[in-house]
């Protein structure tokens, strides 16, 4: 069985990208396809390296049946070699990732997460870190809406993105 790989990237790797990772793991497991995907997340910043996801993110995810178990790490240029797809949460993340991507890799592999929502746009996943619980719910909503589009893309239906 061939595997496809995706790495979700935000600033701290403790709120948005671990949530996206956990949701995507849950969705592909629900499809009975967990073994077909390599899934990871990382941050452009290093402040929280080694930490579990933010407690608020873990609680909100758990209420929807997702377990966030990853530890924060900083993204590296090699991630563009290792993963088929690198998904940024916002435009700052995109800019940081473009700056470290090996030649040709950003065009081939770097996208915004929300471009995979139905009718995808260039909208951002807002940083919930300094806000209330509703911000974490909104992140979960966006990650859930994008998940099937990501699966389809990795399955080879890459038209339009
Ligand atoms: P994330 O949220 O990028 O979604 O993980 C943040 C977490 C921590 C910080 C910023 C954003 N921080 O500045 O510590």
CSV table of C-alpha atoms and ligand atoms in Angstrom, one decimal:
chain,number,residue,atom,x,y,z
A,1,UNK,CA,0.0,0.0,0.0
A,2,UNK,CA,1.4,3.4,-0.9
A,3,UNK,CA,1.3,6.1,1.8
A,4,UNK,CA,0.8,9.8,1.4
A,5,UNK,CA,2.2,12.3,3.8
A,6,UNK,CA,1.1,15.6,5.1
A,7,UNK,CA,2.6,18.0,7.7
A,8,UNK,CA,0.4,20.8,9.2
A,9,UNK,CA,2.3,23.9,10.2
A,10,UNK,CA,1.4,26.9,12.4
A,11,UNK,CA,3.4,29.3,14.5
A,12,UNK,CA,3.8,27.6,17.9
A,13,UNK,CA,2.8,24.0,17.0
A,14,UNK,CA,0.7,23.9,20.2
A,15,UNK,CA,-2.8,25.1,19.0
A,16,UNK,CA,-3.7,25.0,15.3
A,17,UNK,CA,-1.4,22.5,13.7
A,18,UNK,CA,-1.7,19.8,16.4
A,19,UNK,CA,-5.5,20.2,16.1
A,20,UNK,CA,-5.3,19.8,12.4
A,21,UNK,CA,-3.1,16.8,12.8
A,22,UNK,CA,-5.4,15.2,15.3
A,23,UNK,CA,-8.5,15.9,13.2
A,24,UNK,CA,-6.9,14.5,10.1
A,25,UNK,CA,-5.8,11.4,12.0
A,26,UNK,CA,-9.4,10.9,13.2
A,27,UNK,CA,-11.0,11.4,9.8
A,28,UNK,CA,-8.7,9.0,8.0
A,29,UNK,CA,-9.2,6.5,10.8
A,30,UNK,CA,-12.9,6.9,10.4
A,31,UNK,CA,-12.5,6.1,6.7
A,32,UNK,CA,-10.6,2.9,7.7
A,33,UNK,CA,-7.5,4.3,6.0
A,34,UNK,CA,-5.2,5.2,8.9
A,35,UNK,CA,-2.3,3.1,7.6
A,36,UNK,CA,-2.3,4.9,4.3
A,37,UNK,CA,-1.2,8.3,5.7
A,38,UNK,CA,1.9,9.7,7.4
A,39,UNK,CA,0.7,12.7,9.4
A,40,UNK,CA,2.7,15.2,11.4
A,41,UNK,CA,2.7,18.8,12.5
A,42,UNK,CA,5.3,21.5,13.2
A,43,UNK,CA,5.8,25.2,14.1
A,44,UNK,CA,7.7,27.9,12.4
A,45,UNK,CA,8.7,29.1,15.9
A,46,UNK,CA,10.7,27.2,18.5
A,47,UNK,CA,9.3,28.6,21.7
A,48,UNK,CA,7.2,25.6,22.6
A,49,UNK,CA,9.4,22.8,21.3
A,50,UNK,CA,8.8,19.6,23.3
A,51,UNK,CA,5.5,20.7,24.8
A,52,UNK,CA,2.1,18.9,24.4
A,53,UNK,CA,-0.6,20.9,22.7
A,54,UNK,CA,-2.2,23.7,24.6
A,55,UNK,CA,-4.7,22.3,27.2
A,56,UNK,CA,-7.5,24.2,25.7
A,57,UNK,CA,-6.8,22.7,22.3
A,58,UNK,CA,-6.6,19.2,23.8
A,59,UNK,CA,-9.9,19.6,25.7
A,60,UNK,CA,-11.8,21.0,22.7
A,61,UNK,CA,-10.5,18.3,20.5
A,62,UNK,CA,-11.3,15.6,23.0
A,63,UNK,CA,-14.9,16.8,23.2
A,64,UNK,CA,-15.2,15.9,19.5
A,65,UNK,CA,-13.4,12.6,19.9
A,66,UNK,CA,-9.9,13.5,18.8
A,67,UNK,CA,-6.8,12.9,21.0
A,68,UNK,CA,-4.0,15.4,20.6
A,69,UNK,CA,-0.8,13.6,21.6
A,70,UNK,CA,2.0,15.2,19.6
A,71,UNK,CA,4.9,17.2,21.1
A,72,UNK,CA,5.8,20.5,19.5
A,73,UNK,CA,8.8,20.7,17.1
A,74,UNK,CA,10.1,23.3,14.7
A,75,UNK,CA,9.7,22.9,11.0
A,76,UNK,CA,12.8,22.3,8.9
A,77,UNK,CA,13.7,22.5,5.2
A,78,UNK,CA,13.9,18.7,5.2
A,79,UNK,CA,10.1,18.6,5.9
A,80,UNK,CA,9.6,19.6,2.3
A,81,UNK,CA,11.5,16.4,1.2
A,82,UNK,CA,9.7,14.1,3.7
A,83,UNK,CA,6.1,15.2,3.1
A,84,UNK,CA,3.9,15.3,0.0
A,85,UNK,CA,2.0,18.3,1.3
A,86,UNK,CA,2.9,21.0,3.8
A,87,UNK,CA,-0.2,22.9,5.0
A,88,UNK,CA,0.1,26.4,6.5
A,89,UNK,CA,-2.6,27.8,8.8
A,90,UNK,CA,-2.1,31.5,7.9
A,91,UNK,CA,-0.2,33.8,5.6
A,92,UNK,CA,2.6,34.4,8.0
A,93,UNK,CA,3.2,30.7,8.2
A,94,UNK,CA,3.2,30.6,4.4
A,95,UNK,CA,5.8,33.4,4.2
A,96,UNK,CA,8.1,31.7,6.7
A,97,UNK,CA,7.8,28.4,5.0
A,98,UNK,CA,8.5,29.8,1.5
A,99,UNK,CA,11.7,31.3,3.0
A,100,UNK,CA,13.1,28.0,4.1
A,101,UNK,CA,11.7,25.7,1.4
A,102,UNK,CA,14.3,24.1,-1.0
A,103,UNK,CA,14.0,25.3,-4.6
A,104,UNK,CA,10.8,24.3,-6.3
A,105,UNK,CA,9.3,22.8,-3.2
A,106,UNK,CA,7.0,25.6,-2.1
A,107,UNK,CA,5.2,25.7,-5.5
A,108,UNK,CA,4.9,21.9,-5.5
A,109,UNK,CA,3.9,21.2,-1.9
A,110,UNK,CA,3.0,24.2,0.1
A,111,UNK,CA,-0.7,25.2,0.5
A,112,UNK,CA,-3.0,26.9,2.9
A,113,UNK,CA,-5.1,24.5,4.9
A,114,UNK,CA,-8.3,26.4,4.1
A,115,UNK,CA,-7.8,26.1,0.4
A,116,UNK,CA,-9.0,22.5,0.9
A,117,UNK,CA,-12.4,23.4,2.4
A,118,UNK,CA,-15.3,23.0,0.0
A,119,UNK,CA,-15.1,26.0,-2.3
A,120,UNK,CA,-11.7,26.7,-0.8
A,121,UNK,CA,-10.3,30.2,-0.3
A,122,UNK,CA,-7.2,32.0,0.7
A,123,UNK,CA,-8.7,32.5,4.2
A,124,UNK,CA,-6.6,31.9,7.3
A,125,UNK,CA,-7.1,29.7,10.4
A,126,UNK,CA,-7.0,32.4,13.0
A,127,UNK,CA,-4.7,32.0,16.0
A,128,UNK,CA,-6.8,31.0,19.0
A,129,UNK,CA,-4.0,31.4,21.5
A,130,UNK,CA,-4.9,34.7,23.0
A,131,UNK,CA,-8.7,34.3,22.8
A,132,UNK,CA,-11.5,32.3,24.3
A,133,UNK,CA,-12.8,28.7,23.8
A,134,UNK,CA,-14.8,29.7,20.7
A,135,UNK,CA,-11.5,30.2,18.9
A,136,UNK,CA,-10.6,26.6,19.5
A,137,UNK,CA,-14.0,25.4,18.3
A,138,UNK,CA,-13.6,27.5,15.1
A,139,UNK,CA,-10.2,25.9,14.4
A,140,UNK,CA,-11.7,22.5,14.8
A,141,UNK,CA,-14.6,23.4,12.4
A,142,UNK,CA,-12.1,24.5,9.8
A,143,UNK,CA,-9.9,21.4,10.2
A,144,UNK,CA,-12.9,19.2,9.9
A,145,UNK,CA,-14.2,21.0,6.8
A,146,UNK,CA,-10.8,20.7,5.0
A,147,UNK,CA,-10.0,17.1,5.9
A,148,UNK,CA,-11.8,15.3,3.0
A,149,UNK,CA,-10.4,17.7,0.5
A,150,UNK,CA,-6.9,16.9,1.7
A,151,UNK,CA,-7.6,13.1,1.4
A,152,UNK,CA,-8.9,13.6,-2.2
A,153,UNK,CA,-5.9,15.7,-3.1
A,154,UNK,CA,-3.5,13.1,-1.8
A,155,UNK,CA,-5.5,10.4,-3.6
A,156,UNK,CA,-4.4,12.1,-6.8
A,157,UNK,CA,-7.3,14.4,-7.6
A,158,UNK,CA,-5.2,17.5,-7.8
A,159,UNK,CA,-7.3,19.5,-10.2
A,160,UNK,CA,-7.6,23.2,-9.4
A,161,UNK,CA,-5.1,23.6,-6.5
B,1,LIG,P1,-0.4,28.1,17.3
B,1,LIG,O1,-0.7,29.2,18.4
B,1,LIG,O2,0.5,28.8,16.3
B,1,LIG,O3,-1.7,27.8,16.7
B,1,LIG,O4,0.3,27.0,18.0
B,1,LIG,C1,0.3,29.9,19.1
B,1,LIG,C2,0.8,29.4,20.2
B,1,LIG,C3,1.8,30.1,20.9
B,1,LIG,C4,2.2,31.3,20.5
B,1,LIG,C5,1.7,31.9,19.4
B,1,LIG,C6,0.7,31.2,18.6
B,1,LIG,N1,3.1,32.1,21.2
B,1,LIG,O5,3.5,33.2,20.9
B,1,LIG,O6,3.6,31.6,22.3
